[in-house]
Amino acid sequence: MDLFDQLKNDKDNFFLIAGPCVIENETMPFEIAERLTEICSQLGIKLIFKASYRKANRSKLSSFTGIGDEKGLNILRQIGQNFHIPTITDIHSAEEAAKAAEYVDILQIPAFLCRQTDLLIAAAKTQKPVNIKKGQFLSAEAMRFAMDKVVESGNRKVILTDRGTMFGYQDLIVDFRNIPTMQSFGVPVVMDVTHSLQQPNQTTGVSGGVPQMIETIAKAAIATGADGIFMETHPDCRNAKSDGANMLPLDQVEGLLKKLIKIRKAL
């Protein structure tokens, strides 16, 4: 059974997509991957390690974007090999798809780009599973068309991820109806419990967040029947170079997952 079929057919537990927002240096990703692997192995959770090798949608020109594409991608490859876990990273242009697919197991389409036809087609053609994040500006029903672009390009391996919906200019809300709606398309559905708590468009040029609500969103997502949970985590969120305001501290991951497993079992 290939990776996508494992994710789609394992109804005994949810899977976890987790890791830092971006690869900041050559050591931190391994520290996070090691701890996540230990936790998920003990709890029987399928782990997919996530990190961006490059951030292409920062608010300011001076914001950190990465340590270099080749270095970042090679670190993702090494993590997959060293810890025997699948990896995922986001891509931002059609040209990136084939290159990134050489290093990771799943390609991710950022929410802002989920309608970009050329990007979706290029990702589909790699034959890697494609995780499409729901645009903050789209309904769950509209995500069928993003999914169809990948499927009609010859790739049935689609995952859909909700990451909240814009509410005014500087906040997001989560509509949990989106989970069963997108599951009705016949694909695994993930709840991004950290990005859905962002507070974008701050006057400082740095997104804010409400990380104290991560547990609430995660519990509700599992209770609603989400197939997977997406979260960004870091050992030192205050000094993270991207999305620190809405990440879960690494030392809190195990406790949260144990609570989520109890909810899943109750279902």
CSV table of C-alpha atoms in Angstrom, one decimal:
chain,number,residue,atom,x,y,z
A,1,MET,CA,0.0,0.0,0.0
A,2,ASP,CA,1.5,3.4,-1.0
A,3,LEU,CA,1.7,6.4,1.2
A,4,PHE,CA,-1.5,8.0,0.0
A,5,ASP,CA,-3.6,4.9,0.4
A,6,GLN,CA,-2.2,4.5,3.9
A,7,LEU,CA,-3.4,8.0,4.8
A,8,LYS,CA,-6.8,7.5,3.1
A,9,ASN,CA,-7.6,4.1,4.5
A,10,ASP,CA,-6.3,4.1,8.0
A,11,LYS,CA,-9.4,4.8,10.1
A,12,ASP,CA,-8.0,3.7,13.4
A,13,ASN,CA,-6.2,7.0,14.0
A,14,PHE,CA,-5.5,10.4,12.6
A,15,PHE,CA,-2.2,11.2,10.9
A,16,LEU,CA,0.0,14.2,11.8
A,17,ILE,CA,1.7,16.7,9.5
A,18,ALA,CA,4.1,18.6,11.7
A,19,GLY,CA,7.4,20.5,11.8
A,20,PRO,CA,8.8,24.0,11.8
A,21,CYS,CA,7.4,26.7,9.4
A,22,VAL,CA,10.7,27.0,7.6
A,23,ILE,CA,14.1,25.4,7.7
A,24,GLU,CA,16.1,28.0,9.7
A,25,ASN,CA,19.4,26.3,9.9
A,26,GLU,CA,21.1,22.9,9.5
A,27,THR,CA,20.4,21.5,13.0
A,28,MET,CA,17.0,22.6,14.2
A,29,PRO,CA,14.9,20.5,11.8
A,30,PHE,CA,16.7,17.3,12.9
A,31,GLU,CA,16.0,18.2,16.6
A,32,ILE,CA,12.3,18.7,15.8
A,33,ALA,CA,12.0,15.6,13.6
A,34,GLU,CA,13.7,13.4,16.2
A,35,ARG,CA,11.3,14.5,18.9
A,36,LEU,CA,8.2,14.2,16.7
A,37,THR,CA,9.3,10.7,15.6
A,38,GLU,CA,9.7,9.6,19.2
A,39,ILE,CA,6.3,10.9,20.2
A,40,CYS,CA,4.4,9.5,17.2
A,41,SER,CA,6.1,6.1,17.4
A,42,GLN,CA,5.0,5.8,21.0
A,43,LEU,CA,1.4,6.9,20.3
A,44,GLY,CA,0.9,5.0,17.0
A,45,ILE,CA,0.4,8.1,14.9
A,46,LYS,CA,1.5,8.3,11.3
A,47,LEU,CA,3.9,11.3,11.1
A,48,ILE,CA,4.7,13.4,8.0
A,49,PHE,CA,7.5,15.9,8.6
A,50,LYS,CA,6.7,19.4,7.3
A,51,ALA,CA,9.0,22.3,6.6
A,52,SER,CA,9.3,24.9,3.9
A,53,TYR,CA,12.6,24.9,2.2
A,54,ARG,CA,11.8,28.5,1.1
A,55,LYS,CA,9.2,31.0,2.1
A,56,ALA,CA,7.8,32.9,-0.8
A,57,ASN,CA,5.0,34.9,0.7
A,58,ARG,CA,6.5,36.9,3.6
A,59,SER,CA,5.0,40.3,4.5
A,60,LYS,CA,8.2,42.3,4.3
A,61,LEU,CA,11.2,42.2,2.0
A,62,SER,CA,13.5,41.9,5.0
A,63,SER,CA,11.7,38.8,6.4
A,64,PHE,CA,13.6,35.5,6.5
A,65,THR,CA,13.0,33.2,3.5
A,66,GLY,CA,15.4,30.3,3.9
A,67,ILE,CA,19.0,29.1,3.9
A,68,GLY,CA,19.0,28.3,0.2
A,69,ASP,CA,16.9,26.0,-1.9
A,70,GLU,CA,19.4,23.2,-2.3
A,71,LYS,CA,20.4,23.2,1.4
A,72,GLY,CA,16.8,23.2,2.5
A,73,LEU,CA,15.7,20.4,0.1
A,74,ASN,CA,18.7,18.3,1.0
A,75,ILE,CA,17.8,18.6,4.7
A,76,LEU,CA,14.3,17.4,4.0
A,77,ARG,CA,15.7,14.4,2.1
A,78,GLN,CA,18.1,13.6,5.0
A,79,ILE,CA,15.3,13.8,7.5
A,80,GLY,CA,13.2,11.4,5.5
A,81,GLN,CA,16.0,9.0,5.2
A,82,ASN,CA,17.4,9.2,8.8
A,83,PHE,CA,14.0,8.9,10.5
A,84,HIS,CA,12.2,6.8,7.9
A,85,ILE,CA,9.3,9.2,7.7
A,86,PRO,CA,7.6,10.9,4.8
A,87,THR,CA,8.2,14.6,4.2
A,88,ILE,CA,6.2,17.4,2.8
A,89,THR,CA,7.1,20.9,1.6
A,90,ASP,CA,5.2,23.7,-0.2
A,91,ILE,CA,5.9,24.9,-3.7
A,92,HIS,CA,5.1,28.3,-5.2
A,93,SER,CA,5.6,28.0,-8.9
A,94,ALA,CA,5.1,25.3,-11.6
A,95,GLU,CA,8.9,25.2,-12.1
A,96,GLU,CA,9.5,24.1,-8.5
A,97,ALA,CA,7.2,21.1,-8.7
A,98,ALA,CA,9.5,18.6,-10.4
A,99,LYS,CA,12.6,19.7,-8.5
A,100,ALA,CA,11.0,19.5,-5.0
A,101,ALA,CA,9.4,16.1,-5.9
A,102,GLU,CA,12.9,14.7,-6.1
A,103,TYR,CA,13.5,15.4,-2.4
A,104,VAL,CA,10.1,15.0,-0.6
A,105,ASP,CA,7.2,12.6,-0.6
A,106,ILE,CA,4.3,15.0,-0.7
A,107,LEU,CA,3.9,18.4,-2.4
A,108,GLN,CA,1.9,21.1,-0.7
A,109,ILE,CA,0.0,23.9,-2.5
A,110,PRO,CA,-0.2,27.1,-0.3
A,111,ALA,CA,-3.7,28.5,0.4
A,112,PHE,CA,-3.0,31.7,-1.5
A,113,LEU,CA,-2.2,29.6,-4.6
A,114,CYS,CA,-4.9,27.0,-4.5
A,115,ARG,CA,-6.5,28.3,-7.7
A,116,GLN,CA,-3.3,28.5,-9.7
A,117,THR,CA,-3.9,26.0,-12.6
A,118,ASP,CA,-0.4,25.7,-13.9
A,119,LEU,CA,0.9,25.0,-10.3
A,120,LEU,CA,-1.7,22.3,-9.7
A,121,ILE,CA,-1.1,20.6,-13.0
A,122,ALA,CA,2.7,20.7,-12.5
A,123,ALA,CA,2.3,19.2,-9.0
A,124,ALA,CA,-0.1,16.5,-10.4
A,125,LYS,CA,2.4,15.5,-13.1
A,126,THR,CA,5.0,14.5,-10.5
A,127,GLN,CA,2.6,11.7,-9.4
A,128,LYS,CA,3.4,12.6,-5.8
A,129,PRO,CA,0.5,13.1,-3.4
A,130,VAL,CA,-0.6,16.8,-3.5
A,131,ASN,CA,-1.9,18.5,-0.4
A,132,ILE,CA,-4.0,21.5,-1.4
A,133,LYS,CA,-4.7,24.1,1.3
A,134,LYS,CA,-8.1,25.7,1.2
A,135,GLY,CA,-7.8,29.4,0.3
A,136,GLN,CA,-8.8,31.7,3.1
A,137,PHE,CA,-11.1,33.3,0.6
A,138,LEU,CA,-12.8,30.1,-0.6
A,139,SER,CA,-15.7,27.9,0.5
A,140,ALA,CA,-15.2,24.2,1.1
A,141,GLU,CA,-17.4,23.5,-1.9
A,142,ALA,CA,-15.2,25.5,-4.2
A,143,MET,CA,-12.2,23.3,-3.3
A,144,ARG,CA,-13.7,20.5,-5.5
A,145,PHE,CA,-12.5,22.4,-8.5
A,146,ALA,CA,-8.9,22.7,-7.2
A,147,MET,CA,-9.0,19.0,-6.5
A,148,ASP,CA,-10.4,18.2,-10.0
A,149,LYS,CA,-7.5,20.0,-11.7
A,150,VAL,CA,-5.1,17.6,-10.1
A,151,VAL,CA,-7.3,14.5,-10.7
A,152,GLU,CA,-8.0,15.4,-14.3
A,153,SER,CA,-4.3,15.8,-14.8
A,154,GLY,CA,-3.8,12.2,-14.0
A,155,ASN,CA,-3.2,12.2,-10.3
A,156,ARG,CA,-5.8,10.9,-7.9
A,157,LYS,CA,-3.6,11.4,-4.8
A,158,VAL,CA,-5.1,14.6,-3.3
A,159,ILE,CA,-5.3,15.7,0.3
A,160,LEU,CA,-7.3,18.8,1.2
A,161,THR,CA,-6.4,21.0,4.2
A,162,ASP,CA,-8.5,23.7,5.9
A,163,ARG,CA,-6.6,26.5,7.4
A,164,GLY,CA,-9.4,28.9,8.3
A,165,THR,CA,-11.4,31.5,6.5
A,166,MET,CA,-10.8,35.3,6.5
A,167,PHE,CA,-12.9,37.2,9.0
A,168,GLY,CA,-12.5,40.9,8.4
A,169,TYR,CA,-9.0,42.1,7.6
A,170,GLN,CA,-7.0,40.8,10.5
A,171,ASP,CA,-8.5,37.5,11.7
A,172,LEU,CA,-9.6,34.0,10.7
A,173,ILE,CA,-12.4,31.8,11.8
A,174,VAL,CA,-12.8,28.0,11.4
A,175,ASP,CA,-16.0,26.6,10.0
A,176,PHE,CA,-16.0,22.9,11.0
A,177,ARG,CA,-18.6,22.1,8.4
A,178,ASN,CA,-15.7,22.3,5.9
A,179,ILE,CA,-14.3,19.0,7.1
A,180,PRO,CA,-17.2,16.7,6.2
A,181,THR,CA,-18.0,18.8,3.1
A,182,MET,CA,-14.5,18.2,1.7
A,183,GLN,CA,-14.5,14.6,2.8
A,184,SER,CA,-17.5,14.1,0.6
A,185,PHE,CA,-15.2,14.5,-2.3
A,186,GLY,CA,-13.6,11.2,-1.4
A,187,VAL,CA,-10.2,12.5,-0.2
A,188,PRO,CA,-8.5,12.7,3.2
A,189,VAL,CA,-9.1,16.1,4.9
A,190,VAL,CA,-6.7,17.7,7.3
A,191,MET,CA,-7.2,20.6,9.8
A,192,ASP,CA,-4.4,23.0,10.1
A,193,VAL,CA,-4.7,24.0,13.7
A,194,THR,CA,-1.9,26.6,13.8
A,195,HIS,CA,-2.3,28.7,10.6
A,196,SER,CA,-6.0,28.8,11.2
A,197,LEU,CA,-5.2,30.9,14.3
A,198,GLN,CA,-3.1,33.5,12.5
A,199,GLN,CA,-3.9,37.1,12.7
A,200,PRO,CA,-2.7,38.4,9.3
A,201,ASN,CA,-2.2,41.9,8.0
A,202,GLN,CA,-0.9,43.4,11.2
A,203,THR,CA,0.4,47.0,11.0
A,204,THR,CA,3.9,45.7,12.1
A,205,GLY,CA,4.2,43.7,8.9
A,206,VAL,CA,4.5,40.5,11.1
A,207,SER,CA,1.4,38.2,11.4
A,208,GLY,CA,0.1,37.7,14.9
A,209,GLY,CA,-1.7,34.6,16.3
A,210,VAL,CA,-3.7,33.0,19.1
A,211,PRO,CA,-1.7,29.9,20.0
A,212,GLN,CA,-3.6,29.4,23.2
A,213,MET,CA,-6.5,28.2,21.1
A,214,ILE,CA,-4.6,25.5,19.3
A,215,GLU,CA,-5.9,22.8,21.6
A,216,THR,CA,-9.5,23.9,21.1
A,217,ILE,CA,-9.3,23.9,17.3
A,218,ALA,CA,-7.5,20.5,17.3
A,219,LYS,CA,-10.0,18.9,19.6
A,220,ALA,CA,-13.0,20.1,17.6
A,221,ALA,CA,-11.4,18.9,14.4
A,222,ILE,CA,-10.8,15.4,15.7
A,223,ALA,CA,-14.4,15.4,17.1
A,224,THR,CA,-15.6,16.4,13.7
A,225,GLY,CA,-13.8,13.5,12.1
A,226,ALA,CA,-10.7,15.1,10.5
A,227,ASP,CA,-8.4,12.5,8.9
A,228,GLY,CA,-5.3,14.4,9.9
A,229,ILE,CA,-4.0,17.3,11.9
A,230,PHE,CA,-1.5,19.8,10.6
A,231,MET,CA,0.6,21.9,13.1
A,232,GLU,CA,3.7,23.9,13.0
A,233,THR,CA,5.9,23.5,16.1
A,234,HIS,CA,9.2,24.8,17.3
A,235,PRO,CA,11.4,24.4,20.4
A,236,ASP,CA,11.6,28.2,20.8
A,237,CYS,CA,8.5,29.8,19.2
A,238,ARG,CA,9.4,33.4,20.4
A,239,ASN,CA,12.6,33.3,18.3
A,240,ALA,CA,11.3,31.3,15.3
A,241,LYS,CA,12.0,33.1,12.0
A,242,SER,CA,8.5,32.5,10.6
A,243,ASP,CA,5.1,32.1,12.1
A,244,GLY,CA,6.3,32.0,15.7
A,245,ALA,CA,3.2,33.8,16.9
A,246,ASN,CA,0.9,30.9,16.1
A,247,MET,CA,3.1,27.8,16.5
A,248,LEU,CA,2.8,25.1,19.2
A,249,PRO,CA,5.9,24.8,21.5
A,250,LEU,CA,7.5,21.4,20.8
A,251,ASP,CA,7.3,20.4,24.5
A,252,GLN,CA,3.5,20.7,24.3
A,253,VAL,CA,3.0,18.4,21.3
A,254,GLU,CA,2.9,15.1,23.2
A,255,GLY,CA,0.3,16.2,25.7
A,256,LEU,CA,-2.0,17.5,23.0
A,257,LEU,CA,-1.7,14.4,20.9
A,258,LYS,CA,-2.6,12.2,23.8
A,259,LYS,CA,-5.8,14.2,24.4
A,260,LEU,CA,-6.7,14.0,20.7
A,261,ILE,CA,-6.2,10.2,20.7
A,262,LYS,CA,-8.8,9.9,23.5
A,263,ILE,CA,-11.3,11.9,21.5
A,264,ARG,CA,-10.6,9.8,18.4
A,265,LYS,CA,-11.1,6.6,20.3
A,266,ALA,CA,-14.4,7.9,21.7
A,267,LEU,CA,-15.7,8.2,18.2
